[in-house]
Tab-separated table of C-alpha atoms and ligand atoms in Angstrom:
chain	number	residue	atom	x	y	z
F	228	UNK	CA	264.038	102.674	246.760
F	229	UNK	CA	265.916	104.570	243.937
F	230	UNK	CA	268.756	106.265	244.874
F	231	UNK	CA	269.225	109.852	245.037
F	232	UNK	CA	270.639	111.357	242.161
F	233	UNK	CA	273.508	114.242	241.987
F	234	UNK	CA	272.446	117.478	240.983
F	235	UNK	CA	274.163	118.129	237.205
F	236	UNK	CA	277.030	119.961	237.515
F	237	UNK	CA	277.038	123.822	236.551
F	238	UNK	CA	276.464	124.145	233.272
F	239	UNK	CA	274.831	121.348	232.538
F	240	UNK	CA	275.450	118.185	231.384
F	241	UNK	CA	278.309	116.827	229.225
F	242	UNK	CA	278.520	115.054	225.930
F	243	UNK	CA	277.693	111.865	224.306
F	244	UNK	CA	279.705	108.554	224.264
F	245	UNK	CA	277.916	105.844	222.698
F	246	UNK	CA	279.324	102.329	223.564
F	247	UNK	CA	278.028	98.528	223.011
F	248	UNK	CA	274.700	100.063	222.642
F	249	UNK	CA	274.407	102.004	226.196
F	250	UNK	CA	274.957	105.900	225.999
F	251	UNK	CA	276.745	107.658	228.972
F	252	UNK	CA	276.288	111.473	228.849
F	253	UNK	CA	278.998	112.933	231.112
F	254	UNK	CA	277.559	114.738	233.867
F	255	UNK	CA	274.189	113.136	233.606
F	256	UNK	CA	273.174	111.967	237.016
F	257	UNK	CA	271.313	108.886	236.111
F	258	UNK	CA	272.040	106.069	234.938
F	259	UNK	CA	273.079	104.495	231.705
F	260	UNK	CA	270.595	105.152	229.151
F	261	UNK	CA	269.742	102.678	225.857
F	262	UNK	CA	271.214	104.014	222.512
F	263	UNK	CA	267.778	102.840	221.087
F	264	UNK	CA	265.865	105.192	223.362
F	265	UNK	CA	268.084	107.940	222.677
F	266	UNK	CA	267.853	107.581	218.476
F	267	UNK	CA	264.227	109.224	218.273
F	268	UNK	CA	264.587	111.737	221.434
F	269	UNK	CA	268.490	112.545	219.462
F	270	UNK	CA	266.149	114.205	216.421
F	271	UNK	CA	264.681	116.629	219.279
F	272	UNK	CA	266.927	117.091	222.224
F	273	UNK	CA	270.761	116.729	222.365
F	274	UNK	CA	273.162	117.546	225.474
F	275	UNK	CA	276.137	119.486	224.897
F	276	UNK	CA	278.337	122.134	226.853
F	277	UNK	CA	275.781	123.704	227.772
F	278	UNK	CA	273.017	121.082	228.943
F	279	UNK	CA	270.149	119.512	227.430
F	280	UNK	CA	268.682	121.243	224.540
F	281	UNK	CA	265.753	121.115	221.907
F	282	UNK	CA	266.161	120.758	218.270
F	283	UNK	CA	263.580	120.942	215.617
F	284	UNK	CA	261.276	123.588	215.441
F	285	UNK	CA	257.735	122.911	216.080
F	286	UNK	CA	254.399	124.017	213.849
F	287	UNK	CA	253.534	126.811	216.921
F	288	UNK	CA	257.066	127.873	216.924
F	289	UNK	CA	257.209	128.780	213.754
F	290	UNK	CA	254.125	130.631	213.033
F	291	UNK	CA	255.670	132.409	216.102
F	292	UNK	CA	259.048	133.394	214.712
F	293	UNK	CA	257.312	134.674	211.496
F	294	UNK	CA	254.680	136.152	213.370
F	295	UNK	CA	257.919	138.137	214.863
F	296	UNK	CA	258.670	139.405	211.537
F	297	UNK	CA	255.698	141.958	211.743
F	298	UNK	CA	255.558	143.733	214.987
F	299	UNK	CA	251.787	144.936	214.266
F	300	UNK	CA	251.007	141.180	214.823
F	301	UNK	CA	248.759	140.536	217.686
F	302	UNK	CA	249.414	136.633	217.618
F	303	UNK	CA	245.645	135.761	216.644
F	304	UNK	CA	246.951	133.937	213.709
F	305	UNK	CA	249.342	131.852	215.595
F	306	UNK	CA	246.407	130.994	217.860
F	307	UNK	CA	244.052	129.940	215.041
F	308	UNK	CA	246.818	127.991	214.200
F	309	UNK	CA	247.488	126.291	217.397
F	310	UNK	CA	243.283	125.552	216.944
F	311	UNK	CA	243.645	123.891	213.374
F	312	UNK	CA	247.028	121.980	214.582
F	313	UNK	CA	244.842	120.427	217.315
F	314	UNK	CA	242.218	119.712	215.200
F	315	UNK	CA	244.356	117.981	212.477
F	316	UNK	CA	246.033	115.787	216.043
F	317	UNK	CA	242.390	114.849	216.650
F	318	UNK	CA	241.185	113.969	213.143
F	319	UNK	CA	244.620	111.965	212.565
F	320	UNK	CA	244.356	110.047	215.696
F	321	UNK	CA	240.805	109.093	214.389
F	322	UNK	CA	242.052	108.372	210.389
F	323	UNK	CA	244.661	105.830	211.773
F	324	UNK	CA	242.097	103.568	213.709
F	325	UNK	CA	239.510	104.298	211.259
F	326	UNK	CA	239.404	100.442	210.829
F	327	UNK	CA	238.384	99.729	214.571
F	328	UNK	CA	236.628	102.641	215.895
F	329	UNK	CA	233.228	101.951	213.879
F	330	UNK	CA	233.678	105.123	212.082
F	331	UNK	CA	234.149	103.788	208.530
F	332	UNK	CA	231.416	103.844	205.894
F	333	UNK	CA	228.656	105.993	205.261
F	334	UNK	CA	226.522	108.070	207.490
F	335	UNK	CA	223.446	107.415	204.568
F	336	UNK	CA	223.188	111.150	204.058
F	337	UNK	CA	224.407	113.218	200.919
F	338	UNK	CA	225.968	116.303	201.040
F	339	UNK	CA	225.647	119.791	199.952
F	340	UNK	CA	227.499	118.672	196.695
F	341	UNK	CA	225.335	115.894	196.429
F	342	UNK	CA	227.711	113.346	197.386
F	343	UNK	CA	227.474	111.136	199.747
F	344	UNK	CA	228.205	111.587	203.394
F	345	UNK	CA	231.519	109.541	205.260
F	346	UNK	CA	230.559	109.178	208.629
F	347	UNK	CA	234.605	110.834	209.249
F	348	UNK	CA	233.686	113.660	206.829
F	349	UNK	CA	230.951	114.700	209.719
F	350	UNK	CA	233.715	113.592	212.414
F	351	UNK	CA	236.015	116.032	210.735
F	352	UNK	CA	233.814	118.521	209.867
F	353	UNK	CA	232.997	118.369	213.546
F	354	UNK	CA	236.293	119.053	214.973
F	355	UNK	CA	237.447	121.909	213.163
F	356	UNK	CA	234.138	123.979	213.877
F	357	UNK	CA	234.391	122.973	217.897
F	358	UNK	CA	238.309	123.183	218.168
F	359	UNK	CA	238.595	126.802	215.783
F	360	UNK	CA	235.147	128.587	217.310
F	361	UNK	CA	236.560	127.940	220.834
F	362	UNK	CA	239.833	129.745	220.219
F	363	UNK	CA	237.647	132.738	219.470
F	364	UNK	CA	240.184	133.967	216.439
F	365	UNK	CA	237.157	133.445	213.553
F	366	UNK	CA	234.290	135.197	213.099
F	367	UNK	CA	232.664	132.690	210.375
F	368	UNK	CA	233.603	129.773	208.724
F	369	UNK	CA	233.017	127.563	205.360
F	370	UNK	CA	233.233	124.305	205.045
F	371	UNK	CA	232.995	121.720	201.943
F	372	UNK	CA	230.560	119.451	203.843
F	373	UNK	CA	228.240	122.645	205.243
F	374	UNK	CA	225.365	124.533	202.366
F	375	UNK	CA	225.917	127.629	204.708
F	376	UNK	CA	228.306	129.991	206.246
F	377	UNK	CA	229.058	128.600	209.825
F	378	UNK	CA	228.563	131.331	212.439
F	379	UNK	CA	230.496	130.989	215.569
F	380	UNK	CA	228.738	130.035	218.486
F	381	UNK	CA	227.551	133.323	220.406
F	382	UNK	CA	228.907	132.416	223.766
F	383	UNK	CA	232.738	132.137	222.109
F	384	UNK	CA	234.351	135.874	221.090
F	385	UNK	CA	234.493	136.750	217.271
F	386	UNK	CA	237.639	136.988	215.679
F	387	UNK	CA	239.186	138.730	213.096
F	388	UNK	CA	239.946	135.899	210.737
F	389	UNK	CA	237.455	133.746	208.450
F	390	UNK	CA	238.393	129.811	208.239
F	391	UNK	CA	237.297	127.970	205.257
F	392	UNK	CA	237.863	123.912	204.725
F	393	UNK	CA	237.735	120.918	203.302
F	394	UNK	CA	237.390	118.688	206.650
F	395	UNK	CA	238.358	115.426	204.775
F	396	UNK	CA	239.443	115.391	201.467
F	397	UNK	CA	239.677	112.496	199.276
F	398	UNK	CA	237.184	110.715	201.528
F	399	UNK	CA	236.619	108.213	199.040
F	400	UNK	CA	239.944	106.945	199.788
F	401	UNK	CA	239.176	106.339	203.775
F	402	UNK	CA	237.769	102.618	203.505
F	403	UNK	CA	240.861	101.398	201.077
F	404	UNK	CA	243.244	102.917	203.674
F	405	UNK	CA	244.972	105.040	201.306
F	406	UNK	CA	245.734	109.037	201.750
F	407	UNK	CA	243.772	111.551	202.622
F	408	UNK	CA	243.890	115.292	204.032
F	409	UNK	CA	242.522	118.502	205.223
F	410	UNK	CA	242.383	121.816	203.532
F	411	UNK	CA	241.765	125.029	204.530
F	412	UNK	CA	242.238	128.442	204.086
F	413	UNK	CA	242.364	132.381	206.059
F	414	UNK	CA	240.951	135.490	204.993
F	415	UNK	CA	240.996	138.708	207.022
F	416	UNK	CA	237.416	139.382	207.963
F	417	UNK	CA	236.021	142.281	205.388
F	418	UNK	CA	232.424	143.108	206.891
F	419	UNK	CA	232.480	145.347	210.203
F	420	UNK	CA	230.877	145.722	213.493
F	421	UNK	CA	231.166	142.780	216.193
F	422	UNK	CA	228.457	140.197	215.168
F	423	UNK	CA	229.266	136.782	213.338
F	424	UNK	CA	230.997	137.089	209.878
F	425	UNK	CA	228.934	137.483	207.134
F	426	UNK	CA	228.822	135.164	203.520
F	427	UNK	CA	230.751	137.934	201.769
F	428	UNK	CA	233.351	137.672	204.501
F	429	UNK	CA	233.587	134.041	202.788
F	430	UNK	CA	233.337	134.856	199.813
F	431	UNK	CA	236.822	136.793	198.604
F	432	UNK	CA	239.050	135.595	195.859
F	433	UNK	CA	242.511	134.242	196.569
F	434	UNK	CA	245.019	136.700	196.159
F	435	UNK	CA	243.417	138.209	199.569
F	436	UNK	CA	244.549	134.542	201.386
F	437	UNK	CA	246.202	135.330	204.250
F	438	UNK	CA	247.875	131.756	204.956
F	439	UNK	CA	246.835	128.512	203.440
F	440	UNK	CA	247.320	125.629	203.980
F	441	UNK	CA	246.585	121.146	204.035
F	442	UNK	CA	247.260	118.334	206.530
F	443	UNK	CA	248.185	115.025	204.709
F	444	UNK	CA	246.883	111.468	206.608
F	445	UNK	CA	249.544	109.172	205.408
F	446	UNK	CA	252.667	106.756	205.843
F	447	UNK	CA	253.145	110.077	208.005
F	448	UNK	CA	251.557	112.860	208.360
F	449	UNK	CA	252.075	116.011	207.980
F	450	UNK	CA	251.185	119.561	208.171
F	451	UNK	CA	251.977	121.958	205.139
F	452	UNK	CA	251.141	125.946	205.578
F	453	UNK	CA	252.271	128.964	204.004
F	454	UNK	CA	251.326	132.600	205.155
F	455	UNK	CA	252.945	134.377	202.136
F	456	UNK	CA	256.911	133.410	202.873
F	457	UNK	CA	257.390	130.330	201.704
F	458	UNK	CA	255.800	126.564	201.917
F	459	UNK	CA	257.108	124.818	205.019
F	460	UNK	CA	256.392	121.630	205.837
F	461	UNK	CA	256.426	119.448	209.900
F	462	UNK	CA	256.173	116.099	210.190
F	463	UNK	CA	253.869	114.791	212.718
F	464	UNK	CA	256.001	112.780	215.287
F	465	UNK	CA	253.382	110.321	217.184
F	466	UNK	CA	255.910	109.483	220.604
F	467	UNK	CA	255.552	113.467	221.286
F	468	UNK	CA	252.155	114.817	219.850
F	469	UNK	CA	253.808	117.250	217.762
F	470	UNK	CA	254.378	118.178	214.247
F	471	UNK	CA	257.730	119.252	213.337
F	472	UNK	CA	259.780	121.398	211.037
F	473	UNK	CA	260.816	118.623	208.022
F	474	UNK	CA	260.570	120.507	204.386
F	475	UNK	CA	261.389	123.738	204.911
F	476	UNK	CA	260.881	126.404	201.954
F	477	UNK	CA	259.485	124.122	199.961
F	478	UNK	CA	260.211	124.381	195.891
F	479	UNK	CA	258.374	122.608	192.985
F	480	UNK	CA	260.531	122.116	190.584
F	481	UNK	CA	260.553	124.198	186.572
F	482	UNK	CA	258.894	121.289	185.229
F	483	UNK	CA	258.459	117.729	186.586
F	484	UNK	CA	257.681	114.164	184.725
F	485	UNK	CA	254.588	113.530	185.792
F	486	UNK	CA	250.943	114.368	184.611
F	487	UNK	CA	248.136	113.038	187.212
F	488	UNK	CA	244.559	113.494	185.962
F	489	UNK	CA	241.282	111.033	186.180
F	490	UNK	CA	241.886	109.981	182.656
F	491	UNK	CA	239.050	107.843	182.805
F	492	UNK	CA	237.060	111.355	181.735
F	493	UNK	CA	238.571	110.909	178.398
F	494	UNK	CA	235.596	110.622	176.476
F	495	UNK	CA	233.930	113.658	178.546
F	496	UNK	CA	236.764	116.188	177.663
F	497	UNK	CA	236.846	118.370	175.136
F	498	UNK	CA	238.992	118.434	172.243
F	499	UNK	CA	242.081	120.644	172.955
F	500	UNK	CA	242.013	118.653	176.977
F	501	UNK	CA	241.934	115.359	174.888
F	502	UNK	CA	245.452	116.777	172.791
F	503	UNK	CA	247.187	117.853	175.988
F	504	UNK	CA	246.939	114.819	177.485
F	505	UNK	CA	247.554	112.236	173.995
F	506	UNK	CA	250.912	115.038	173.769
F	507	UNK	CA	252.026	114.416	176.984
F	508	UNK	CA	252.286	111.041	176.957
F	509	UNK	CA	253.652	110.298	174.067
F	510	UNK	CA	257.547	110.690	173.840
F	511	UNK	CA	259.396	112.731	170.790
F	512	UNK	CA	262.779	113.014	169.701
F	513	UNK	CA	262.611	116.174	172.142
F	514	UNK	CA	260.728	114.888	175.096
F	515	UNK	CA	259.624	111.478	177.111
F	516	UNK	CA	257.164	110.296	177.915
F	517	UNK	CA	255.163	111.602	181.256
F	518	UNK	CA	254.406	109.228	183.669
F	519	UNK	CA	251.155	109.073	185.456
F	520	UNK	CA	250.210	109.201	188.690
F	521	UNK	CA	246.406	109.586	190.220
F	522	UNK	CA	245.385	108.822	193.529
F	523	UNK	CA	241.877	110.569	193.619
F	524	UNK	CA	242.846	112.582	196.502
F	525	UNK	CA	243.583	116.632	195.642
F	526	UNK	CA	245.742	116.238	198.653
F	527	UNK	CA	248.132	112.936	197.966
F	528	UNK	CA	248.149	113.602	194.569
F	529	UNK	CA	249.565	117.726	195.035
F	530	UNK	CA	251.579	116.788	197.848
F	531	UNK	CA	253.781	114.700	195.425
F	532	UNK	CA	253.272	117.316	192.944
F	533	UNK	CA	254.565	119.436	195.163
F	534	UNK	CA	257.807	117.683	195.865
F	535	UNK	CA	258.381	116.408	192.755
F	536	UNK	CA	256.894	118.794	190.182
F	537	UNK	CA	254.366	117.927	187.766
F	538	UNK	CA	250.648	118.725	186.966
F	539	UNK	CA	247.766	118.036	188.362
F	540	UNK	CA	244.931	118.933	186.957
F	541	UNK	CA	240.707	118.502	186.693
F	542	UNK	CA	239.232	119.650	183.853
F	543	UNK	CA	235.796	120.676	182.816
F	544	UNK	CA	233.838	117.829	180.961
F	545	UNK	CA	230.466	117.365	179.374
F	546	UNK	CA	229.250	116.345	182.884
F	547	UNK	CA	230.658	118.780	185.143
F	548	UNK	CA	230.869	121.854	182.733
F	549	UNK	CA	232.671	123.697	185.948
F	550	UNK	CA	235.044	121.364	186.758
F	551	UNK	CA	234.719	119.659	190.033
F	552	UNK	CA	237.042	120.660	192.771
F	553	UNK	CA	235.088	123.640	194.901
F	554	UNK	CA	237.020	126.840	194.417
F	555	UNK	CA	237.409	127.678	197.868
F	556	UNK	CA	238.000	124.736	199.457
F	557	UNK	CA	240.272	122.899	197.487
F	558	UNK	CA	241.368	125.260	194.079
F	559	UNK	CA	242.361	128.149	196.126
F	560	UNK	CA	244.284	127.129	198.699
F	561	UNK	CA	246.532	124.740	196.997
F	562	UNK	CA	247.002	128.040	194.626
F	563	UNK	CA	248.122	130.130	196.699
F	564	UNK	CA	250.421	127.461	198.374
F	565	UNK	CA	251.845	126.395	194.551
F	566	UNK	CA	252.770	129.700	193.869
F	567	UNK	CA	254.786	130.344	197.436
F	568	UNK	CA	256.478	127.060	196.752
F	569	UNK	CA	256.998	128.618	192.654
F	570	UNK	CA	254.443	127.033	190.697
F	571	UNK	CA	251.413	128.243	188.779
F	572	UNK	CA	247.417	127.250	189.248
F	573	UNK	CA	244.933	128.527	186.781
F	574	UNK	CA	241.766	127.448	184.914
F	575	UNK	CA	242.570	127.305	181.439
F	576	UNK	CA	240.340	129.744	180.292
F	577	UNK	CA	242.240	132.190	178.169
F	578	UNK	CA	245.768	131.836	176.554
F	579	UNK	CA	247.132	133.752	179.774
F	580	UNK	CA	245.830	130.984	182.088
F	581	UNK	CA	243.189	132.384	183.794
F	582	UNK	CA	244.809	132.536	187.637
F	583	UNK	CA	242.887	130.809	190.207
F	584	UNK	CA	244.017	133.445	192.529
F	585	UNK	CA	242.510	136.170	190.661
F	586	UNK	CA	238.872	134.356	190.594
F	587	UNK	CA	236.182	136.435	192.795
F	588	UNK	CA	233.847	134.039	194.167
F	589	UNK	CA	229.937	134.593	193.885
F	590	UNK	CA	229.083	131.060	195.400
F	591	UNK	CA	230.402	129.517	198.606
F	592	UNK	CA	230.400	125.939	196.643
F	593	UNK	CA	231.700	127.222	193.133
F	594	UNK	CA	233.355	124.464	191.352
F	595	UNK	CA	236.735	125.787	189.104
F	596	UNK	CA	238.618	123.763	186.262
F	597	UNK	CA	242.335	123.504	187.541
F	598	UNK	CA	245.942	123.378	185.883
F	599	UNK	CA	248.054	123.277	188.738
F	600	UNK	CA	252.078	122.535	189.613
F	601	UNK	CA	255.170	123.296	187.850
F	602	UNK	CA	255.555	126.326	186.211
F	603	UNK	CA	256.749	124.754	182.470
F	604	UNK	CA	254.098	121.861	182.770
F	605	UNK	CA	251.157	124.499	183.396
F	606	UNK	CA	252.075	126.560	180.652
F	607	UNK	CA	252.366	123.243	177.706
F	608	UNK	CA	248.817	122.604	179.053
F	609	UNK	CA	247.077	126.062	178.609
F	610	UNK	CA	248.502	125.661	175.030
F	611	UNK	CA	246.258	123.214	174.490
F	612	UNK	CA	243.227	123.664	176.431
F	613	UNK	CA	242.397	127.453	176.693
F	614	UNK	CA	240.446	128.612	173.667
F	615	UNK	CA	241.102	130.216	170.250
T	808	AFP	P1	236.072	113.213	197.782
T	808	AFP	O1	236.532	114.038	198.961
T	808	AFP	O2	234.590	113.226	197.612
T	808	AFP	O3	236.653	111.828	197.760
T	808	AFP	O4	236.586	113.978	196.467
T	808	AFP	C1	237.941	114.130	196.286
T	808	AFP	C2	238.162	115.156	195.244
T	808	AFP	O5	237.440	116.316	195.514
T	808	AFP	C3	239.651	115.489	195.100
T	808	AFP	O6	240.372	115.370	196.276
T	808	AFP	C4	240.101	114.537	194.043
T	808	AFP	O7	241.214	115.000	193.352
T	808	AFP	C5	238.892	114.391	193.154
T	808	AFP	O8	237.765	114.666	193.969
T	808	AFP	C6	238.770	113.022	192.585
T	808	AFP	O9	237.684	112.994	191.734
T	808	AFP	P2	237.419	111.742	190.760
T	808	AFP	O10	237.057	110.595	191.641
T	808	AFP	O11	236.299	112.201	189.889
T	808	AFP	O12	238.685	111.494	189.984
């Protein structure tokens, strides 16, 4: 039988005194613990003067503490939140076995883009729309792998927000184990009265977003959002089923050293894309050489674009005279997130850029040209590319 332990004295326990690899906490009760054990549960909870105490702020808690910030809050956003963080646990959980859980390769159906269907794009998909429509904070949603507006269920309540998503993007990337992420969205709902949301609730342009944001699947994952004061990023830590606070504030840099494209469109482009990307390459008394980097995932590929600085960018070609990333599942919301963390996003299509922000939607699957990351490395493009 163990034996009984003394209470902690008042105040809590004591401090730390590591020795030959066994930590005694004066005051603790119990008995020795393992420095090993206490490395990982150090990054979250530490005992001082005052007893045992949490570090590291987690996804919820900081939606919460900003949430503070405006006192005509109701909390529905932290909520929807708390929805989309569970979804992203569920989804990730599912991504790292992908191997042994029979859920690789292709359900044999092609979507509404024509594409064809992962059998974890409809796991995803899924997820999101059963996890979000049950916290009753939505009143519609969009999704990349859905023709229509999703309604929420009648038997859950109708929120005031409207979700939009890419469940899994990058899904070509799934079977070769390499990165891959969620994206999503949240407007304010614009039509009235208490029924379902309505396609024009869906379809608003950017610079109405309310807080954007993308969940990367990869060496770790992690959780990126922004609701209009700054890019913060949490780092999912497995042992406790949370995501925590990791990059916060997040800043691309002026201009980066890195151009990541699918150059293999080369001889689709037209002209003034073809010059950007010969110039940018090749080095000058004045410049080097940009390296490049393209995964083939929006997410991995802006997520280092987003630490590091760069461009990424998918231009129109002969084939897709639209571009093809969907405006309001994968354009917009890394937009609005680049420009929180100080960057730029825009189409190209006039010497001022063209903001993807500024772009009013009149399709729920509009496809956009994009120019998106560092500030300096945007602008050298649309010097190319936008025309005379
Ligand atoms: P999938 O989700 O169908 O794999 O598409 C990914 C994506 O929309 C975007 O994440 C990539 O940047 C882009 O397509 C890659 O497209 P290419 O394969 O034409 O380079």
């Amino acid at each position: 039988m163990e034996p009984e332990r003394p209470p902690l004295p008042p105040g809590g326990g004591g401090f730390l005194v590591p020795s030959r690899g066994i930590v005694r906490v004066r005051g603790w009760p119990g008995p020795p613990i393992r420095a090993s054990c206490l490395v990982m549960a150090e990054q979250h909870l530490s005992v001082g003067p005052g007893g045992p105490s949490y570090h590291g702020t987690t996804l919820e808690q900081h939606i919460q503490l900003s949430q503070r910030q405006h006192p005509e809050a109701t909390g529905d956003l932290t909520g929807l939140f708390a929805q989309i963080s569970l979804a992203a646990k569920i989804i990730s959980s599912q991504v790292s076995k992908a191997g042994l859980a029979n859920v690789l390769g292709l359900t044999g159906e092609t979507n509404v883009q024509g594409e064809e269907v992962k059998k974890l794009d409809v796991f995803a998909n899924e997820v999101l729309v059963r996890c979000v429509q049950q916290g009753g904070y939505v009143c519609v949603m969009g999704s990349e792998e859905v023709a229509d507006p999703i309604a929420v269920s009648p038997e859950y309540p109708r929120g005031k927000y409207v979700l939009q998503f890419d469940p899994l993007d990058g899904s070509g990337n799934i079977d070769i184990n390499a990165s891959i992420g969620t994206i999503f969205s949240i407007h304010r709902r614009v039509s009235t009265g208490p029924g379902a949301g309505t396609l024009a609730d869906c379809l608003q342009a950017g610079s109405r977003i309310v807080a954007s944001g993308y969940v990367i699947y990869g060496s770790s994952n992690m959780f990126v959002y922004s609701s209009g004061d700054g890019v913060h990023g949490f780092t999912f830590d497995p042992a406790i089923g949370e995501f925590f606070l990791s990059h916060e504030n997040m800043k691309i840099p002026e201009r980066g050293d890195t151009y990541s494209v699918n150059e293999g469109n080369y001889h689709k482009w037209d002209e003034g894309v073809q010059q950007w990307v010969d110039w940018v390459k090749k080095p000058s008394d004045e410049r080097k050489a940009y390296r490049l980097r393209y995964i083939g995932a929006m997410v991995a590929d802006l997520h280092r674009t987003l630490l590091r600085g760069g461009i990424f960018a998918y231009p129109a070609d002969r084939k897709n005279t639209s571009g093809k990333l969907r405006l309001l599942y994968e354009a917009s919301p890394f937009a609005f997130l680049v420009e929180q963390a100080g960057g730029a996003a825009v189409d190209g299509s006039s010497k001022e850029g063209g903001r993807i922000l500024d772009i009013q939607p009149t399709e729920l699957h509009q496809r956009t040209p994009l120019y998106i990351g560092s500030k300096a490395d945007v602008a050298d493009a649309v010097r190319f590319v936008a025309p005379e």
